[in-house]
């Protein structure tokens, strides 16, 4: 059992980076609160973790865009799950890559409501308990898109710039409480991200990672776990990880 945490809550644990974080924390002996909309995925993951590591899991079907459900469910966790030591704010998505002047407002709403407001709702629900206990850790999954902007990505990049600003503001607001705040900001990671972004067009999604070696979800989970396993006096503010084949959001070496 790692002493830095006992209970870890991960949003968007049903796929990709969130699921990899669940596996990484389970290997370290954590008990997990796993959230996402696709309960059958969460159940399959929980069964896998129980079989492999004896991990106890509490599963929550939660849409992070639903502010009321987030406040009620995360603010009212059963007593045995209420002391969350690490919150991994991972749930997020990109939707579409149209030019802004040709974009769809519903896609903007979805990205802003998920990536920005969902992260705020989870953080607002769980940080008061961390403050009261004088310990805890919020790890946000940002992106290189929080540091750069690329064509067709204005709104997605805006949401990840917002995550960067929220991370830095939260770090200031929590100063003196003992609660740590980190952001892990990946470049290209092969997950369902591009399939979601291109609305199920798997061929287009495959082309994003063609002839280059992307990061894996486990690479990101390693970084998250590293942040969470530093001694209590160490706050890792930010980790930016890119594939060796990626030098910027748009500069990618393809063989
Ligand atoms: P995936 O599409 O593989 O996973 C996204 C996860 O987010 C799923 O578990 C999904 O669960 C959850 N999610 C999406 N919308 C909601 C919602 N409204 N409510 C609750 N959960 C939601 O993508 P990734 O693993 O790649 O993405 C994880 C994070 O990493 C995101 O924040 C993304 O922006 C970020 N990121 C990804 C990069 C990449 O290249 N892949 C690079 C940089 C950052 P469900 O559908 O079951 O609700
Ligand atoms: C997701 C990675 O480069 O498509 O954050 O913005 S990117």
PDB file of C-alpha atoms and ligand atoms in Angstrom:
ATOM      1  CA  UNK A   1       0.000   0.000   0.000  1.00  0.00           C
ATOM      2  CA  UNK A   2       1.358   3.367  -1.012  1.00  0.00           C
ATOM      3  CA  UNK A   3       1.106   5.802   1.910  1.00  0.00           C
ATOM      4  CA  UNK A   4       0.495   8.854  -0.329  1.00  0.00           C
ATOM      5  CA  UNK A   5      -3.002   7.610  -1.091  1.00  0.00           C
ATOM      6  CA  UNK A   6      -5.601   5.064  -0.135  1.00  0.00           C
ATOM      7  CA  UNK A   7      -8.586   6.185  -2.216  1.00  0.00           C
ATOM      8  CA  UNK A   8      -8.261   7.571  -5.746  1.00  0.00           C
ATOM      9  CA  UNK A   9     -11.135   8.942  -7.842  1.00  0.00           C
ATOM     10  CA  UNK A  10     -10.743   9.024 -11.615  1.00  0.00           C
ATOM     11  CA  UNK A  11     -13.181  10.706 -13.990  1.00  0.00           C
ATOM     12  CA  UNK A  12     -13.480   9.119 -17.427  1.00  0.00           C
ATOM     13  CA  UNK A  13     -12.084   5.769 -16.279  1.00  0.00           C
ATOM     14  CA  UNK A  14     -13.981   3.782 -18.918  1.00  0.00           C
ATOM     15  CA  UNK A  15     -11.344   4.211 -21.647  1.00  0.00           C
ATOM     16  CA  UNK A  16      -7.886   5.415 -22.617  1.00  0.00           C
ATOM     17  CA  UNK A  17      -5.832   7.413 -20.152  1.00  0.00           C
ATOM     18  CA  UNK A  18      -8.392   7.152 -17.333  1.00  0.00           C
ATOM     19  CA  UNK A  19      -8.493   3.352 -17.532  1.00  0.00           C
ATOM     20  CA  UNK A  20      -4.678   3.237 -17.615  1.00  0.00           C
ATOM     21  CA  UNK A  21      -4.569   5.443 -14.497  1.00  0.00           C
ATOM     22  CA  UNK A  22      -6.978   3.034 -12.778  1.00  0.00           C
ATOM     23  CA  UNK A  23      -4.649   0.115 -13.584  1.00  0.00           C
ATOM     24  CA  UNK A  24      -1.574   2.029 -12.414  1.00  0.00           C
ATOM     25  CA  UNK A  25      -3.107   3.039  -9.074  1.00  0.00           C
ATOM     26  CA  UNK A  26      -4.555  -0.456  -8.584  1.00  0.00           C
ATOM     27  CA  UNK A  27      -1.053  -1.922  -8.953  1.00  0.00           C
ATOM     28  CA  UNK A  28      -0.011   0.394  -6.092  1.00  0.00           C
ATOM     29  CA  UNK A  29      -2.763  -0.956  -3.825  1.00  0.00           C
ATOM     30  CA  UNK A  30      -5.225   1.954  -4.101  1.00  0.00           C
ATOM     31  CA  UNK A  31      -8.978   1.541  -3.775  1.00  0.00           C
ATOM     32  CA  UNK A  32     -10.719   3.275  -6.645  1.00  0.00           C
ATOM     33  CA  UNK A  33     -13.787   5.373  -7.335  1.00  0.00           C
ATOM     34  CA  UNK A  34     -14.248   5.034 -11.094  1.00  0.00           C
ATOM     35  CA  UNK A  35     -16.600   7.316 -12.995  1.00  0.00           C
ATOM     36  CA  UNK A  36     -17.781   7.566 -16.584  1.00  0.00           C
ATOM     37  CA  UNK A  37     -20.992   7.287 -18.548  1.00  0.00           C
ATOM     38  CA  UNK A  38     -20.453   3.727 -19.854  1.00  0.00           C
ATOM     39  CA  UNK A  39     -21.135   1.611 -16.770  1.00  0.00           C
ATOM     40  CA  UNK A  40     -20.523  -1.705 -18.569  1.00  0.00           C
ATOM     41  CA  UNK A  41     -16.955  -0.582 -19.329  1.00  0.00           C
ATOM     42  CA  UNK A  42     -16.422   0.428 -15.700  1.00  0.00           C
ATOM     43  CA  UNK A  43     -17.765  -2.924 -14.533  1.00  0.00           C
ATOM     44  CA  UNK A  44     -15.408  -4.839 -16.833  1.00  0.00           C
ATOM     45  CA  UNK A  45     -12.455  -2.781 -15.614  1.00  0.00           C
ATOM     46  CA  UNK A  46     -13.422  -3.261 -11.961  1.00  0.00           C
ATOM     47  CA  UNK A  47     -13.662  -7.030 -12.478  1.00  0.00           C
ATOM     48  CA  UNK A  48     -10.234  -7.078 -14.119  1.00  0.00           C
ATOM     49  CA  UNK A  49      -8.685  -5.075 -11.264  1.00  0.00           C
ATOM     50  CA  UNK A  50     -10.373  -7.176  -8.595  1.00  0.00           C
ATOM     51  CA  UNK A  51      -9.081 -10.372 -10.216  1.00  0.00           C
ATOM     52  CA  UNK A  52      -5.536  -9.076 -10.761  1.00  0.00           C
ATOM     53  CA  UNK A  53      -4.903  -6.991  -7.658  1.00  0.00           C
ATOM     54  CA  UNK A  54      -7.850  -7.551  -5.329  1.00  0.00           C
ATOM     55  CA  UNK A  55      -8.790  -3.895  -5.910  1.00  0.00           C
ATOM     56  CA  UNK A  56     -11.944  -2.594  -4.267  1.00  0.00           C
ATOM     57  CA  UNK A  57     -13.864  -0.318  -6.659  1.00  0.00           C
ATOM     58  CA  UNK A  58     -16.850   1.976  -6.267  1.00  0.00           C
ATOM     59  CA  UNK A  59     -18.429   2.652  -9.670  1.00  0.00           C
ATOM     60  CA  UNK A  60     -20.414   5.753 -10.575  1.00  0.00           C
ATOM     61  CA  UNK A  61     -22.270   6.327 -13.840  1.00  0.00           C
ATOM     62  CA  UNK A  62     -21.778  10.078 -14.038  1.00  0.00           C
ATOM     63  CA  UNK A  63     -21.850  12.613 -16.841  1.00  0.00           C
ATOM     64  CA  UNK A  64     -19.377  15.279 -15.731  1.00  0.00           C
ATOM     65  CA  UNK A  65     -21.454  17.918 -17.551  1.00  0.00           C
ATOM     66  CA  UNK A  66     -24.304  17.438 -15.078  1.00  0.00           C
ATOM     67  CA  UNK A  67     -23.373  19.917 -12.368  1.00  0.00           C
ATOM     68  CA  UNK A  68     -26.147  18.899 -10.021  1.00  0.00           C
ATOM     69  CA  UNK A  69     -25.419  15.161 -10.255  1.00  0.00           C
ATOM     70  CA  UNK A  70     -21.706  15.844  -9.797  1.00  0.00           C
ATOM     71  CA  UNK A  71     -22.299  17.916  -6.654  1.00  0.00           C
ATOM     72  CA  UNK A  72     -24.804  15.455  -5.189  1.00  0.00           C
ATOM     73  CA  UNK A  73     -22.950  12.253  -6.063  1.00  0.00           C
ATOM     74  CA  UNK A  74     -19.359  13.313  -5.420  1.00  0.00           C
ATOM     75  CA  UNK A  75     -20.335  15.535  -2.500  1.00  0.00           C
ATOM     76  CA  UNK A  76     -22.366  12.693  -0.995  1.00  0.00           C
ATOM     77  CA  UNK A  77     -20.095   9.676  -1.417  1.00  0.00           C
ATOM     78  CA  UNK A  78     -20.779   6.849   1.080  1.00  0.00           C
ATOM     79  CA  UNK A  79     -18.684   7.352   4.219  1.00  0.00           C
ATOM     80  CA  UNK A  80     -16.269   4.532   3.352  1.00  0.00           C
ATOM     81  CA  UNK A  81     -15.462   6.203   0.013  1.00  0.00           C
ATOM     82  CA  UNK A  82     -15.699   9.862   0.995  1.00  0.00           C
ATOM     83  CA  UNK A  83     -12.044  10.427   1.898  1.00  0.00           C
ATOM     84  CA  UNK A  84     -10.625  10.798  -1.583  1.00  0.00           C
ATOM     85  CA  UNK A  85      -6.850  11.281  -1.480  1.00  0.00           C
ATOM     86  CA  UNK A  86      -6.246  11.768  -5.210  1.00  0.00           C
ATOM     87  CA  UNK A  87      -8.660  13.175  -7.784  1.00  0.00           C
ATOM     88  CA  UNK A  88      -7.621  12.558 -11.392  1.00  0.00           C
ATOM     89  CA  UNK A  89      -9.603  14.979 -13.557  1.00  0.00           C
ATOM     90  CA  UNK A  90      -9.321  13.083 -16.810  1.00  0.00           C
ATOM     91  CA  UNK A  91     -12.750  13.004 -18.523  1.00  0.00           C
ATOM     92  CA  UNK A  92     -12.553  15.027 -21.698  1.00  0.00           C
ATOM     93  CA  UNK A  93     -12.882  15.101 -25.442  1.00  0.00           C
ATOM     94  CA  UNK A  94     -12.311  16.950 -28.662  1.00  0.00           C
ATOM     95  CA  UNK A  95     -15.244  17.161 -31.054  1.00  0.00           C
ATOM     96  CA  UNK A  96     -14.659  18.055 -34.705  1.00  0.00           C
ATOM     97  CA  UNK A  97     -11.839  19.995 -36.373  1.00  0.00           C
ATOM     98  CA  UNK A  98     -13.830  22.433 -38.477  1.00  0.00           C
ATOM     99  CA  UNK A  99     -12.685  26.008 -38.872  1.00  0.00           C
ATOM    100  CA  UNK A 100     -14.293  28.153 -36.194  1.00  0.00           C
ATOM    101  CA  UNK A 101     -16.396  30.064 -38.729  1.00  0.00           C
ATOM    102  CA  UNK A 102     -17.822  26.740 -39.914  1.00  0.00           C
ATOM    103  CA  UNK A 103     -18.077  25.097 -36.486  1.00  0.00           C
ATOM    104  CA  UNK A 104     -21.075  23.723 -34.619  1.00  0.00           C
ATOM    105  CA  UNK A 105     -22.061  25.426 -31.359  1.00  0.00           C
ATOM    106  CA  UNK A 106     -23.258  22.102 -29.897  1.00  0.00           C
ATOM    107  CA  UNK A 107     -19.699  20.745 -30.295  1.00  0.00           C
ATOM    108  CA  UNK A 108     -18.292  23.800 -28.505  1.00  0.00           C
ATOM    109  CA  UNK A 109     -20.792  23.317 -25.686  1.00  0.00           C
ATOM    110  CA  UNK A 110     -19.837  19.664 -25.354  1.00  0.00           C
ATOM    111  CA  UNK A 111     -16.106  20.403 -25.160  1.00  0.00           C
ATOM    112  CA  UNK A 112     -16.436  23.362 -22.804  1.00  0.00           C
ATOM    113  CA  UNK A 113     -18.994  21.629 -20.566  1.00  0.00           C
ATOM    114  CA  UNK A 114     -16.922  18.439 -20.338  1.00  0.00           C
ATOM    115  CA  UNK A 115     -13.319  19.619 -20.305  1.00  0.00           C
ATOM    116  CA  UNK A 116     -13.751  22.804 -18.272  1.00  0.00           C
ATOM    117  CA  UNK A 117     -16.984  22.736 -16.304  1.00  0.00           C
ATOM    118  CA  UNK A 118     -16.835  18.999 -15.552  1.00  0.00           C
ATOM    119  CA  UNK A 119     -13.333  19.412 -14.148  1.00  0.00           C
ATOM    120  CA  UNK A 120     -14.531  22.344 -12.037  1.00  0.00           C
ATOM    121  CA  UNK A 121     -17.530  20.405 -10.696  1.00  0.00           C
ATOM    122  CA  UNK A 122     -15.382  17.445  -9.603  1.00  0.00           C
ATOM    123  CA  UNK A 123     -12.796  19.722  -8.055  1.00  0.00           C
ATOM    124  CA  UNK A 124     -15.417  21.773  -6.199  1.00  0.00           C
ATOM    125  CA  UNK A 125     -17.051  18.630  -4.805  1.00  0.00           C
ATOM    126  CA  UNK A 126     -13.886  16.944  -3.545  1.00  0.00           C
ATOM    127  CA  UNK A 127     -11.401  19.623  -2.501  1.00  0.00           C
ATOM    128  CA  UNK A 128     -13.262  20.790   0.656  1.00  0.00           C
ATOM    129  CA  UNK A 129     -12.742  17.327   2.188  1.00  0.00           C
ATOM    130  CA  UNK A 130      -9.075  17.400   1.209  1.00  0.00           C
ATOM    131  CA  UNK A 131      -8.682  20.822   2.821  1.00  0.00           C
ATOM    132  CA  UNK A 132     -10.418  19.607   6.002  1.00  0.00           C
ATOM    133  CA  UNK A 133      -8.064  16.618   6.181  1.00  0.00           C
ATOM    134  CA  UNK A 134      -4.998  18.765   5.386  1.00  0.00           C
ATOM    135  CA  UNK A 135      -3.943  16.479   2.549  1.00  0.00           C
ATOM    136  CA  UNK A 136      -4.955  15.437  -0.932  1.00  0.00           C
ATOM    137  CA  UNK A 137      -3.957  15.812  -4.548  1.00  0.00           C
ATOM    138  CA  UNK A 138      -5.741  17.030  -7.672  1.00  0.00           C
ATOM    139  CA  UNK A 139      -4.124  15.828 -10.897  1.00  0.00           C
ATOM    140  CA  UNK A 140      -5.574  17.390 -14.029  1.00  0.00           C
ATOM    141  CA  UNK A 141      -5.082  15.906 -17.478  1.00  0.00           C
ATOM    142  CA  UNK A 142      -4.321  18.934 -19.635  1.00  0.00           C
ATOM    143  CA  UNK A 143      -2.705  18.764 -23.061  1.00  0.00           C
ATOM    144  CA  UNK A 144      -0.098  20.295 -25.314  1.00  0.00           C
ATOM    145  CA  UNK A 145      -3.277  21.992 -26.592  1.00  0.00           C
ATOM    146  CA  UNK A 146      -3.162  23.994 -23.354  1.00  0.00           C
ATOM    147  CA  UNK A 147       0.146  25.488 -24.440  1.00  0.00           C
ATOM    148  CA  UNK A 148      -0.273  25.750 -28.207  1.00  0.00           C
ATOM    149  CA  UNK A 149      -3.081  26.389 -30.677  1.00  0.00           C
ATOM    150  CA  UNK A 150      -3.495  24.638 -34.016  1.00  0.00           C
ATOM    151  CA  UNK A 151      -5.849  25.110 -36.996  1.00  0.00           C
ATOM    152  CA  UNK A 152      -9.280  23.614 -36.421  1.00  0.00           C
ATOM    153  CA  UNK A 153      -8.565  23.289 -32.715  1.00  0.00           C
ATOM    154  CA  UNK A 154      -9.501  26.736 -31.399  1.00  0.00           C
ATOM    155  CA  UNK A 155     -12.202  25.594 -28.991  1.00  0.00           C
ATOM    156  CA  UNK A 156     -10.517  22.375 -27.850  1.00  0.00           C
ATOM    157  CA  UNK A 157      -7.300  24.339 -27.291  1.00  0.00           C
ATOM    158  CA  UNK A 158      -9.273  27.014 -25.426  1.00  0.00           C
ATOM    159  CA  UNK A 159     -10.618  24.352 -23.061  1.00  0.00           C
ATOM    160  CA  UNK A 160      -7.132  23.018 -22.377  1.00  0.00           C
ATOM    161  CA  UNK A 161      -5.768  26.555 -21.912  1.00  0.00           C
ATOM    162  CA  UNK A 162      -8.586  26.917 -19.379  1.00  0.00           C
ATOM    163  CA  UNK A 163      -7.449  23.732 -17.634  1.00  0.00           C
ATOM    164  CA  UNK A 164      -3.958  25.232 -17.424  1.00  0.00           C
ATOM    165  CA  UNK A 165      -5.334  28.467 -15.905  1.00  0.00           C
ATOM    166  CA  UNK A 166      -7.562  26.561 -13.477  1.00  0.00           C
ATOM    167  CA  UNK A 167      -4.622  24.375 -12.402  1.00  0.00           C
ATOM    168  CA  UNK A 168      -2.487  27.417 -11.663  1.00  0.00           C
ATOM    169  CA  UNK A 169      -5.310  29.288  -9.925  1.00  0.00           C
ATOM    170  CA  UNK A 170      -6.264  26.266  -7.825  1.00  0.00           C
ATOM    171  CA  UNK A 171      -2.643  25.811  -6.779  1.00  0.00           C
ATOM    172  CA  UNK A 172      -2.701  29.373  -5.455  1.00  0.00           C
ATOM    173  CA  UNK A 173      -6.075  28.986  -3.778  1.00  0.00           C
ATOM    174  CA  UNK A 174      -4.975  25.794  -2.011  1.00  0.00           C
ATOM    175  CA  UNK A 175      -1.633  27.186  -0.881  1.00  0.00           C
ATOM    176  CA  UNK A 176      -1.146  26.456   2.812  1.00  0.00           C
ATOM    177  CA  UNK A 177      -3.742  23.686   2.954  1.00  0.00           C
ATOM    178  CA  UNK A 178      -1.397  20.760   2.259  1.00  0.00           C
ATOM    179  CA  UNK A 179      -3.383  19.850  -0.856  1.00  0.00           C
ATOM    180  CA  UNK A 180      -1.291  19.384  -3.986  1.00  0.00           C
ATOM    181  CA  UNK A 181      -2.203  20.311  -7.554  1.00  0.00           C
ATOM    182  CA  UNK A 182      -0.551  18.951 -10.690  1.00  0.00           C
ATOM    183  CA  UNK A 183      -1.233  18.909 -14.397  1.00  0.00           C
ATOM    184  CA  UNK A 184      -0.046  16.214 -16.784  1.00  0.00           C
ATOM    185  CA  UNK A 185      -0.134  17.536 -20.333  1.00  0.00           C
ATOM    186  CA  UNK A 186       0.266  14.964 -23.104  1.00  0.00           C
ATOM    187  CA  UNK A 187       0.842  15.315 -26.814  1.00  0.00           C
ATOM    188  CA  UNK A 188      -0.427  12.539 -29.086  1.00  0.00           C
ATOM    189  CA  UNK A 189      -1.660   9.469 -27.206  1.00  0.00           C
ATOM    190  CA  UNK A 190      -3.365   6.665 -29.105  1.00  0.00           C
ATOM    191  CA  UNK A 191      -6.736   6.178 -27.388  1.00  0.00           C
ATOM    192  CA  UNK A 192     -10.352   6.550 -28.509  1.00  0.00           C
ATOM    193  CA  UNK A 193      -9.760  10.334 -28.517  1.00  0.00           C
ATOM    194  CA  UNK A 194      -9.521  10.702 -32.312  1.00  0.00           C
ATOM    195  CA  UNK A 195     -12.391   8.267 -32.988  1.00  0.00           C
ATOM    196  CA  UNK A 196     -14.541  10.454 -30.727  1.00  0.00           C
ATOM    197  CA  UNK A 197     -13.207  13.656 -32.270  1.00  0.00           C
ATOM    198  CA  UNK A 198     -14.031  12.394 -35.785  1.00  0.00           C
ATOM    199  CA  UNK A 199     -17.406  10.970 -34.722  1.00  0.00           C
ATOM    200  CA  UNK A 200     -16.616   7.313 -35.225  1.00  0.00           C
ATOM    201  CA  UNK A 201     -14.553   7.664 -38.425  1.00  0.00           C
ATOM    202  CA  UNK A 202     -11.973   5.029 -37.487  1.00  0.00           C
ATOM    203  CA  UNK A 203      -9.975   5.351 -40.700  1.00  0.00           C
ATOM    204  CA  UNK A 204      -9.487   9.087 -40.184  1.00  0.00           C
ATOM    205  CA  UNK A 205      -8.587   8.449 -36.547  1.00  0.00           C
ATOM    206  CA  UNK A 206      -5.976   5.858 -37.575  1.00  0.00           C
ATOM    207  CA  UNK A 207      -4.343   8.385 -39.908  1.00  0.00           C
ATOM    208  CA  UNK A 208      -3.631  10.688 -36.937  1.00  0.00           C
ATOM    209  CA  UNK A 209      -1.120   8.129 -35.586  1.00  0.00           C
ATOM    210  CA  UNK A 210       0.044   6.690 -38.937  1.00  0.00           C
ATOM    211  CA  UNK A 211       3.772   6.088 -39.474  1.00  0.00           C
ATOM    212  CA  UNK A 212       4.795   7.569 -36.135  1.00  0.00           C
ATOM    213  CA  UNK A 213       4.984   6.164 -32.618  1.00  0.00           C
ATOM    214  CA  UNK A 214       2.432   7.859 -30.353  1.00  0.00           C
ATOM    215  CA  UNK A 215       2.406   7.801 -26.564  1.00  0.00           C
ATOM    216  CA  UNK A 216       0.372   5.068 -24.902  1.00  0.00           C
ATOM    217  CA  UNK A 217      -2.186   5.602 -22.123  1.00  0.00           C
ATOM    218  CA  UNK A 218       0.257   3.790 -19.800  1.00  0.00           C
ATOM    219  CA  UNK A 219       2.899   6.464 -20.486  1.00  0.00           C
ATOM    220  CA  UNK A 220       0.514   9.084 -19.144  1.00  0.00           C
ATOM    221  CA  UNK A 221      -0.579   6.948 -16.205  1.00  0.00           C
ATOM    222  CA  UNK A 222       3.101   6.536 -15.239  1.00  0.00           C
ATOM    223  CA  UNK A 223       3.460  10.326 -15.099  1.00  0.00           C
ATOM    224  CA  UNK A 224       0.273  10.732 -13.053  1.00  0.00           C
ATOM    225  CA  UNK A 225       1.416   8.058 -10.627  1.00  0.00           C
ATOM    226  CA  UNK A 226       4.844   9.670 -10.361  1.00  0.00           C
ATOM    227  CA  UNK A 227       3.229  12.998  -9.393  1.00  0.00           C
ATOM    228  CA  UNK A 228       1.115  11.255  -6.752  1.00  0.00           C
ATOM    229  CA  UNK A 229       3.994   9.302  -5.223  1.00  0.00           C
ATOM    230  CA  UNK A 230       6.358  12.201  -4.502  1.00  0.00           C
ATOM    231  CA  UNK A 231       6.901  12.979  -0.809  1.00  0.00           C
ATOM    232  CA  UNK A 232       4.219  15.275   0.678  1.00  0.00           C
ATOM    233  CA  UNK A 233       6.463  18.373   0.547  1.00  0.00           C
ATOM    234  CA  UNK A 234       6.937  18.015  -3.242  1.00  0.00           C
ATOM    235  CA  UNK A 235       4.345  19.421  -5.642  1.00  0.00           C
ATOM    236  CA  UNK A 236       4.927  18.521  -9.283  1.00  0.00           C
ATOM    237  CA  UNK A 237       3.310  21.523 -10.957  1.00  0.00           C
ATOM    238  CA  UNK A 238       3.335  20.317 -14.540  1.00  0.00           C
ATOM    239  CA  UNK A 239       4.581  17.530 -16.761  1.00  0.00           C
ATOM    240  CA  UNK A 240       4.471  17.914 -20.545  1.00  0.00           C
ATOM    241  CA  UNK A 241       5.017  14.661 -22.443  1.00  0.00           C
ATOM    242  CA  UNK A 242       5.201  14.280 -26.201  1.00  0.00           C
ATOM    243  CA  UNK A 243       6.128  11.340 -28.381  1.00  0.00           C
ATOM    244  CA  UNK A 244       9.738  11.476 -29.541  1.00  0.00           C
ATOM    245  CA  UNK A 245       8.183  11.753 -33.012  1.00  0.00           C
ATOM    246  CA  UNK A 246       6.295  14.951 -32.052  1.00  0.00           C
ATOM    247  CA  UNK A 247       8.027  18.312 -31.596  1.00  0.00           C
ATOM    248  CA  UNK A 248       4.937  20.544 -31.411  1.00  0.00           C
ATOM    249  CA  UNK A 249       1.173  20.171 -31.752  1.00  0.00           C
ATOM    250  CA  UNK A 250       1.562  20.212 -35.530  1.00  0.00           C
ATOM    251  CA  UNK A 251       5.167  19.084 -36.171  1.00  0.00           C
ATOM    252  CA  UNK A 252       5.194  15.298 -36.346  1.00  0.00           C
ATOM    253  CA  UNK A 253       7.861  13.050 -37.818  1.00  0.00           C
ATOM    254  CA  UNK A 254       6.307  10.293 -39.939  1.00  0.00           C
ATOM    255  CA  UNK A 255       8.368   7.528 -41.459  1.00  0.00           C
TER     256      UNK A 255
HETATM  257  P1  LIG B   1     -10.801   8.505 -24.622  1.00  0.00           P
HETATM  258  O1  LIG B   1     -11.851   8.928 -25.597  1.00  0.00           O
HETATM  259  O2  LIG B   1     -10.141   7.199 -24.837  1.00  0.00           O
HETATM  260  O3  LIG B   1     -11.405   8.548 -23.142  1.00  0.00           O
HETATM  261  C1  LIG B   1     -12.166   9.640 -22.708  1.00  0.00           C
HETATM  262  C2  LIG B   1     -12.801   9.335 -21.364  1.00  0.00           C
HETATM  263  O4  LIG B   1     -13.539  10.484 -20.949  1.00  0.00           O
HETATM  264  C3  LIG B   1     -13.762   8.170 -21.444  1.00  0.00           C
HETATM  265  O5  LIG B   1     -13.619   7.358 -20.304  1.00  0.00           O
HETATM  266  C4  LIG B   1     -15.138   8.841 -21.425  1.00  0.00           C
HETATM  267  O6  LIG B   1     -16.070   8.014 -20.737  1.00  0.00           O
HETATM  268  C5  LIG B   1     -14.843  10.097 -20.594  1.00  0.00           C
HETATM  269  N1  LIG B   1     -15.817  11.131 -20.851  1.00  0.00           N
HETATM  270  C6  LIG B   1     -15.981  11.857 -21.990  1.00  0.00           C
HETATM  271  N2  LIG B   1     -17.033  12.678 -21.860  1.00  0.00           N
HETATM  272  C7  LIG B   1     -17.553  12.456 -20.616  1.00  0.00           C
HETATM  273  C8  LIG B   1     -18.660  12.987 -19.897  1.00  0.00           C
HETATM  274  N3  LIG B   1     -19.465  13.924 -20.416  1.00  0.00           N
HETATM  275  N4  LIG B   1     -18.883  12.538 -18.648  1.00  0.00           N
HETATM  276  C9  LIG B   1     -18.084  11.599 -18.110  1.00  0.00           C
HETATM  277  N5  LIG B   1     -17.024  11.060 -18.733  1.00  0.00           N
HETATM  278  C10 LIG B   1     -16.768  11.483 -19.978  1.00  0.00           C
HETATM  279  O7  LIG B   1      -9.725   9.698 -24.635  1.00  0.00           O
HETATM  280  P2  LIG B   1      -8.368   9.920 -23.810  1.00  0.00           P
HETATM  281  O8  LIG B   1      -8.140   8.841 -22.835  1.00  0.00           O
HETATM  282  O9  LIG B   1      -7.338  10.226 -24.792  1.00  0.00           O
HETATM  283  O10 LIG B   1      -8.736  11.286 -23.064  1.00  0.00           O
HETATM  284  C11 LIG B   1      -8.595  11.483 -21.676  1.00  0.00           C
HETATM  285  C12 LIG B   1      -8.140  12.904 -21.430  1.00  0.00           C
HETATM  286  O11 LIG B   1      -6.846  13.090 -22.007  1.00  0.00           O
HETATM  287  C13 LIG B   1      -9.032  13.986 -22.023  1.00  0.00           C
HETATM  288  O12 LIG B   1      -9.166  15.025 -21.092  1.00  0.00           O
HETATM  289  C14 LIG B   1      -8.240  14.449 -23.247  1.00  0.00           C
HETATM  290  O13 LIG B   1      -8.547  15.765 -23.593  1.00  0.00           O
HETATM  291  C15 LIG B   1      -6.839  14.300 -22.725  1.00  0.00           C
HETATM  292  N6  LIG B   1      -5.776  14.244 -23.711  1.00  0.00           N
HETATM  293  C16 LIG B   1      -5.764  13.259 -24.671  1.00  0.00           C
HETATM  294  C17 LIG B   1      -4.737  13.216 -25.586  1.00  0.00           C
HETATM  295  C18 LIG B   1      -4.678  12.204 -26.672  1.00  0.00           C
HETATM  296  O14 LIG B   1      -3.908  12.402 -27.634  1.00  0.00           O
HETATM  297  N7  LIG B   1      -5.410  11.121 -26.599  1.00  0.00           N
HETATM  298  C19 LIG B   1      -3.643  14.186 -25.530  1.00  0.00           C
HETATM  299  C20 LIG B   1      -3.775  15.178 -24.512  1.00  0.00           C
HETATM  300  C21 LIG B   1      -4.782  15.167 -23.627  1.00  0.00           C
HETATM  301  P3  LIG B   1     -17.580   7.749 -21.175  1.00  0.00           P
HETATM  302  O15 LIG B   1     -17.665   7.957 -22.663  1.00  0.00           O
HETATM  303  O16 LIG B   1     -17.844   6.341 -20.736  1.00  0.00           O
HETATM  304  O17 LIG B   1     -18.380   8.746 -20.391  1.00  0.00           O
HETATM  305  C1  LIG B   2      -5.177  16.029 -27.520  1.00  0.00           C
HETATM  306  C2  LIG B   2      -3.945  16.063 -28.332  1.00  0.00           C
HETATM  307  O1  LIG B   2      -2.688  17.345 -30.127  1.00  0.00           O
HETATM  308  O2  LIG B   2      -4.934  16.587 -30.663  1.00  0.00           O
HETATM  309  O3  LIG B   2      -5.111  16.933 -26.464  1.00  0.00           O
HETATM  310  O4  LIG B   2      -4.586  18.443 -29.176  1.00  0.00           O
HETATM  311  S1  LIG B   2      -4.055  17.170 -29.621  1.00  0.00           S
END
